[in-house]
C-alpha cells in the first residue's frame, strides 16, 4: 500500500495518513448542522481547485528552486513555510489533546509529546514511511469493522427528506501546508501523485458526513457530534467501537506530529544552508 521514498523525501501515502487523521478531527469536533449533500456539492469543486493550485505552485516552486536553500528568496520561502508548519504542529497537538481530554479524560497527548518531538527530529524519512504502512493497514481494518458494525443501521432514504434543500452555508475546507510544499516533501517521481491529497482529504470528510446522514438523517438538526457515528457501532455482543477507533485515530495524529517535526527540521537546515537529504530535482 505504501512504498518508501528512495530518493529522499516522503512517500505521498505517508503525508496523506496525517492529513486524513486531521480531516477526520474536523468531523469529530463538529456539532453544528451539516448537510452531506451540500458538502459534496460545494466541497468537491473546491477540492479539485486545490489540487490544481497545488500542482501549479509545485511546478512554479520547482522552477524557481524555492526550497533549495540558496539565496535570499529561497531562505524566505523556507522560513515562511516553516512558520506555517509550526502553526500546523501546534494545531495538531492541541486537537489531539482536546480529543484525549474530552473522550478519555487523559493528558496523554501532552505526556508523550517530548517522545514524539524527539522521534520526529531523529528518525529518517524512510523509517517514517515504513511505519506509516503499518498504520495504513490498521486504519483500513478499522474502517472495514466500522462499516460492518453500522451497515444494518444505515438508511438511504435519510439522505433525501421532503423538506431538504441544498445550501452551502455549512461548507468549510482546511488548507494544509503540505499542499504547497510538495516538491520539497516528495521525490519528483511521486510529488505529482501527491497533488491529489486535497481530494483525498475531502473524500475522508465526505465519507464521514454521509455516514452521519445515513444514520441520523440528511441534516443533523440536533447538532450531534461526529463521535456519535462511532458510538452507534455494534456487532453481535460487541459495542462501543468508538474507543478503539479513536485510539487508532490518535496513533495517526501522533504519527502526524512526528512527520511535522521532521519537516520543520529539514526546513530549518535548508534555511541555515546546511546539507540535508536532497530530493531529486
CSV table of C-alpha atoms in Angstrom, one decimal:
chain,number,residue,atom,x,y,z
A,1,UNK,CA,0.0,0.0,0.0
A,2,UNK,CA,2.8,2.4,0.8
A,3,UNK,CA,6.2,2.4,-0.8
A,4,UNK,CA,9.0,4.2,0.9
A,5,UNK,CA,10.6,7.1,-0.9
A,6,UNK,CA,14.0,6.0,-2.1
A,7,UNK,CA,15.5,9.3,-3.3
A,8,UNK,CA,14.8,11.3,-0.2
A,9,UNK,CA,11.5,12.9,0.9
A,10,UNK,CA,8.3,11.2,2.0
A,11,UNK,CA,6.0,8.9,0.1
A,12,UNK,CA,2.7,10.6,-0.6
A,13,UNK,CA,0.8,8.0,1.4
A,14,UNK,CA,2.9,8.9,4.5
A,15,UNK,CA,1.9,12.6,4.2
A,16,UNK,CA,-1.7,11.7,3.5
A,17,UNK,CA,-2.0,9.5,6.6
A,18,UNK,CA,-1.7,12.5,8.8
A,19,UNK,CA,-3.9,14.6,6.6
A,20,UNK,CA,-6.7,12.0,6.7
A,21,UNK,CA,-6.5,11.9,10.6
A,22,UNK,CA,-6.6,15.7,10.8
A,23,UNK,CA,-9.5,15.9,8.3
A,24,UNK,CA,-11.4,13.4,10.5
A,25,UNK,CA,-10.9,15.6,13.5
A,26,UNK,CA,-13.0,18.4,12.0
A,27,UNK,CA,-15.9,15.8,11.8
A,28,UNK,CA,-15.3,14.5,15.4
A,29,UNK,CA,-15.4,18.0,16.8
A,30,UNK,CA,-18.3,19.4,14.7
A,31,UNK,CA,-21.6,20.0,16.4
A,32,UNK,CA,-23.4,22.4,14.1
A,33,UNK,CA,-25.9,21.3,11.5
A,34,UNK,CA,-24.2,19.7,8.5
A,35,UNK,CA,-25.6,18.7,5.1
A,36,UNK,CA,-23.7,15.9,3.5
A,37,UNK,CA,-25.1,16.6,0.1
A,38,UNK,CA,-24.3,20.3,0.2
A,39,UNK,CA,-20.8,19.4,1.5
A,40,UNK,CA,-20.4,17.3,-1.6
A,41,UNK,CA,-21.9,19.9,-3.9
A,42,UNK,CA,-19.6,22.7,-2.7
A,43,UNK,CA,-16.6,20.8,-1.4
A,44,UNK,CA,-15.8,18.6,-4.4
A,45,UNK,CA,-15.2,21.5,-6.8
A,46,UNK,CA,-13.2,23.3,-4.1
A,47,UNK,CA,-11.0,20.2,-3.5
A,48,UNK,CA,-10.4,19.9,-7.3
A,49,UNK,CA,-9.4,23.6,-7.4
A,50,UNK,CA,-7.0,23.0,-4.5
A,51,UNK,CA,-5.4,20.1,-6.4
A,52,UNK,CA,-4.9,22.3,-9.5
A,53,UNK,CA,-3.5,25.1,-7.4
A,54,UNK,CA,-1.2,22.7,-5.6
A,55,UNK,CA,0.1,21.3,-8.9
A,56,UNK,CA,0.7,24.8,-10.4
A,57,UNK,CA,2.5,26.1,-7.4
A,58,UNK,CA,4.6,22.9,-7.2
A,59,UNK,CA,5.8,23.3,-10.7
A,60,UNK,CA,6.5,27.0,-10.2
A,61,UNK,CA,8.3,26.4,-6.9
A,62,UNK,CA,10.4,23.7,-8.5
A,63,UNK,CA,11.3,26.0,-11.4
A,64,UNK,CA,12.4,28.8,-9.1
A,65,UNK,CA,14.1,26.4,-6.6
A,66,UNK,CA,12.2,27.8,-3.7
A,67,UNK,CA,13.3,25.1,-1.3
A,68,UNK,CA,16.9,24.8,-2.4
A,69,UNK,CA,18.2,26.9,0.5
A,70,UNK,CA,20.3,29.0,-1.9
A,71,UNK,CA,19.7,32.7,-2.0
A,72,UNK,CA,17.5,35.2,-0.1
A,73,UNK,CA,14.3,34.2,-1.9
A,74,UNK,CA,14.7,30.5,-1.2
A,75,UNK,CA,15.5,31.1,2.5
A,76,UNK,CA,12.5,33.4,2.8
A,77,UNK,CA,10.3,30.6,1.3
A,78,UNK,CA,11.7,28.1,3.7
A,79,UNK,CA,11.2,30.5,6.6
A,80,UNK,CA,7.6,31.2,5.7
A,81,UNK,CA,6.9,27.5,5.1
A,82,UNK,CA,8.5,26.7,8.5
A,83,UNK,CA,6.2,29.1,10.3
A,84,UNK,CA,3.2,27.6,8.7
A,85,UNK,CA,4.2,24.1,9.6
A,86,UNK,CA,5.0,25.2,13.1
A,87,UNK,CA,1.4,26.6,13.4
A,88,UNK,CA,0.1,23.4,12.0
A,89,UNK,CA,2.1,21.4,14.5
A,90,UNK,CA,0.6,23.4,17.4
A,91,UNK,CA,-2.9,22.9,16.0
A,92,UNK,CA,-2.4,19.2,15.6
A,93,UNK,CA,-1.1,18.8,19.2
A,94,UNK,CA,-4.0,20.9,20.5
A,95,UNK,CA,-6.6,18.9,18.6
A,96,UNK,CA,-5.1,15.5,19.8
A,97,UNK,CA,-5.1,16.7,23.4
A,98,UNK,CA,-8.7,18.0,23.1
A,99,UNK,CA,-9.9,14.6,21.9
A,100,UNK,CA,-7.8,12.8,24.6
A,101,UNK,CA,-9.3,15.0,27.3
A,102,UNK,CA,-12.9,15.0,26.1
A,103,UNK,CA,-13.1,11.3,25.4
A,104,UNK,CA,-10.7,9.7,27.9
A,105,UNK,CA,-10.1,12.5,30.5
A,106,UNK,CA,-6.4,12.0,29.8
A,107,UNK,CA,-3.4,14.2,29.2
A,108,UNK,CA,-1.8,11.5,27.0
A,109,UNK,CA,-1.1,13.8,24.0
A,110,UNK,CA,1.0,16.2,26.2
A,111,UNK,CA,2.6,13.4,28.1
A,112,UNK,CA,4.1,11.7,25.0
A,113,UNK,CA,4.8,15.0,23.2
A,114,UNK,CA,8.6,15.0,24.2
A,115,UNK,CA,9.0,11.5,22.8
A,116,UNK,CA,7.2,12.4,19.6
A,117,UNK,CA,9.3,15.5,19.2
A,118,UNK,CA,12.5,13.5,19.6
A,119,UNK,CA,11.3,10.8,17.2
A,120,UNK,CA,10.3,13.3,14.6
A,121,UNK,CA,13.6,15.1,14.8
A,122,UNK,CA,15.8,12.0,14.9
A,123,UNK,CA,14.2,9.4,12.6
A,124,UNK,CA,14.8,9.5,8.9
A,125,UNK,CA,12.1,9.7,6.3
A,126,UNK,CA,12.5,6.0,5.3
A,127,UNK,CA,11.6,4.9,8.8
A,128,UNK,CA,8.5,7.1,8.9
A,129,UNK,CA,7.5,5.7,5.5
A,130,UNK,CA,7.7,2.1,6.7
A,131,UNK,CA,5.9,3.0,10.0
A,132,UNK,CA,3.0,4.6,8.0
A,133,UNK,CA,2.5,1.3,6.1
A,134,UNK,CA,1.5,-0.5,9.4
A,135,UNK,CA,-0.8,2.4,10.4
A,136,UNK,CA,-2.5,2.3,7.0
A,137,UNK,CA,-3.3,-1.4,7.4
A,138,UNK,CA,-4.7,-0.8,10.8
A,139,UNK,CA,-6.8,2.1,9.6
A,140,UNK,CA,-8.1,0.0,6.7
A,141,UNK,CA,-9.1,-2.8,9.1
A,142,UNK,CA,-10.8,-0.2,11.4
A,143,UNK,CA,-12.8,1.3,8.5
A,144,UNK,CA,-14.0,-2.2,7.5
A,145,UNK,CA,-15.1,-3.0,11.0
A,146,UNK,CA,-16.8,0.3,11.3
A,147,UNK,CA,-18.7,-0.3,8.1
A,148,UNK,CA,-19.7,-3.8,9.2
A,149,UNK,CA,-21.0,-2.6,12.6
A,150,UNK,CA,-23.1,0.2,11.1
A,151,UNK,CA,-24.4,-1.5,7.9
A,152,UNK,CA,-27.7,-2.5,9.4
A,153,UNK,CA,-28.4,0.9,10.8
A,154,UNK,CA,-27.8,3.0,7.6
A,155,UNK,CA,-30.9,4.0,5.6
A,156,UNK,CA,-30.5,5.6,2.2
A,157,UNK,CA,-33.9,7.4,2.4
A,158,UNK,CA,-32.4,9.6,5.2
A,159,UNK,CA,-30.4,11.4,2.5
A,160,UNK,CA,-33.5,13.0,0.8
A,161,UNK,CA,-36.2,14.2,3.2
A,162,UNK,CA,-39.1,16.0,1.6
A,163,UNK,CA,-38.1,19.4,3.0
A,164,UNK,CA,-34.4,19.2,2.1
A,165,UNK,CA,-32.8,22.0,0.1
A,166,UNK,CA,-29.2,22.4,-0.9
A,167,UNK,CA,-27.2,25.1,0.9
A,168,UNK,CA,-23.5,25.9,1.0
A,169,UNK,CA,-23.7,27.6,4.4
A,170,UNK,CA,-22.1,24.6,6.2
A,171,UNK,CA,-19.1,24.1,3.9
A,172,UNK,CA,-15.6,24.6,5.1
A,173,UNK,CA,-12.2,23.5,3.7
A,174,UNK,CA,-8.9,23.3,5.7
A,175,UNK,CA,-5.7,24.4,4.0
A,176,UNK,CA,-2.7,22.3,5.0
A,177,UNK,CA,0.9,23.5,4.4
A,178,UNK,CA,1.7,20.1,2.8
A,179,UNK,CA,-0.4,21.1,-0.2
A,180,UNK,CA,2.1,23.8,-1.1
A,181,UNK,CA,5.4,22.2,-0.4
A,182,UNK,CA,5.2,19.0,-2.5
A,183,UNK,CA,8.4,19.4,-4.4
A,184,UNK,CA,10.2,19.7,-1.0
A,185,UNK,CA,8.4,16.9,0.7
A,186,UNK,CA,8.3,14.2,-2.0
A,187,UNK,CA,10.6,12.9,-4.7
A,188,UNK,CA,10.0,14.1,-8.2
A,189,UNK,CA,8.6,10.7,-9.3
A,190,UNK,CA,6.0,10.9,-6.5
A,191,UNK,CA,5.1,14.5,-5.9
A,192,UNK,CA,2.8,14.6,-8.9
A,193,UNK,CA,0.7,11.9,-7.2
A,194,UNK,CA,0.6,14.0,-4.0
A,195,UNK,CA,-1.2,16.8,-5.7
A,196,UNK,CA,-4.4,14.8,-5.3
A,197,UNK,CA,-4.1,14.9,-1.5
A,198,UNK,CA,-6.8,17.7,-1.2
A,199,UNK,CA,-9.2,15.5,-3.0
A,200,UNK,CA,-8.3,12.6,-0.7
A,201,UNK,CA,-8.8,14.7,2.4
A,202,UNK,CA,-12.2,15.9,1.1
A,203,UNK,CA,-13.1,12.2,0.4
A,204,UNK,CA,-12.4,11.3,4.0
A,205,UNK,CA,-14.6,14.1,5.3
A,206,UNK,CA,-17.4,13.4,2.8
A,207,UNK,CA,-17.5,9.7,3.7
A,208,UNK,CA,-17.9,10.6,7.4
A,209,UNK,CA,-20.6,13.2,6.6
A,210,UNK,CA,-22.5,10.7,4.5
A,211,UNK,CA,-22.2,8.1,7.3
A,212,UNK,CA,-23.8,10.6,9.7
A,213,UNK,CA,-26.5,11.4,7.2
A,214,UNK,CA,-27.4,7.8,6.5
A,215,UNK,CA,-27.6,7.1,10.3
A,216,UNK,CA,-29.3,10.2,11.6
A,217,UNK,CA,-30.8,12.0,8.6
A,218,UNK,CA,-29.6,14.3,5.8
A,219,UNK,CA,-29.3,17.2,8.3
A,220,UNK,CA,-28.3,16.6,11.9
A,221,UNK,CA,-30.7,19.2,13.3
A,222,UNK,CA,-29.9,18.2,16.9
A,223,UNK,CA,-26.3,19.1,16.5
A,224,UNK,CA,-24.9,15.7,17.2
A,225,UNK,CA,-21.1,15.5,17.4
A,226,UNK,CA,-19.3,13.2,15.0
A,227,UNK,CA,-18.4,10.8,17.8
A,228,UNK,CA,-22.0,9.6,17.7
A,229,UNK,CA,-21.4,7.7,14.5
A,230,UNK,CA,-18.7,5.6,16.2
A,231,UNK,CA,-20.7,5.1,19.3
A,232,UNK,CA,-23.6,3.6,17.3
A,233,UNK,CA,-21.4,0.8,16.1
A,234,UNK,CA,-22.4,-2.7,17.2
A,235,UNK,CA,-21.6,-6.2,16.0
A,236,UNK,CA,-23.2,-9.0,17.9
A,237,UNK,CA,-22.2,-8.9,21.6
A,238,UNK,CA,-19.6,-6.2,20.9
A,239,UNK,CA,-20.3,-2.4,21.1
A,240,UNK,CA,-18.7,0.9,21.9
A,241,UNK,CA,-16.3,0.7,19.0
A,242,UNK,CA,-15.6,4.4,19.3
A,243,UNK,CA,-12.8,4.0,21.9
A,244,UNK,CA,-10.8,1.6,19.7
A,245,UNK,CA,-11.3,3.7,16.6
A,246,UNK,CA,-10.3,6.9,18.5
A,247,UNK,CA,-7.1,5.2,19.6
A,248,UNK,CA,-6.3,4.4,16.0
A,249,UNK,CA,-7.0,8.0,15.1
A,250,UNK,CA,-4.8,9.2,17.9
A,251,UNK,CA,-2.0,6.9,16.7
A,252,UNK,CA,-2.3,8.6,13.3
A,253,UNK,CA,-2.3,12.0,14.8
A,254,UNK,CA,0.8,11.2,16.9
A,255,UNK,CA,2.4,10.0,13.7
A,256,UNK,CA,1.5,13.3,12.0
A,257,UNK,CA,3.2,15.2,14.8
A,258,UNK,CA,6.4,13.2,14.1
A,259,UNK,CA,6.2,14.0,10.4
A,260,UNK,CA,5.6,17.7,11.0
A,261,UNK,CA,8.6,17.9,13.4
A,262,UNK,CA,10.8,16.2,10.8
A,263,UNK,CA,9.6,18.6,8.1
A,264,UNK,CA,10.5,21.5,10.4
A,265,UNK,CA,13.9,20.1,10.9
A,266,UNK,CA,14.5,19.8,7.2
A,267,UNK,CA,13.2,23.4,6.6
A,268,UNK,CA,15.4,24.7,9.4
A,269,UNK,CA,18.5,23.0,7.9
A,270,UNK,CA,17.7,24.4,4.5
A,271,UNK,CA,17.1,27.9,5.9
A,272,UNK,CA,20.5,27.7,7.6
A,273,UNK,CA,22.2,26.5,4.4
A,274,UNK,CA,23.1,23.1,5.9
A,275,UNK,CA,23.3,19.8,3.9
A,276,UNK,CA,20.2,17.7,4.1
A,277,UNK,CA,18.9,14.7,2.2
A,278,UNK,CA,18.1,16.2,-1.2
A,279,UNK,CA,15.0,15.4,-3.1
A,280,UNK,CA,15.8,14.6,-6.7
A,281,UNK,CA,15.3,17.6,-8.9
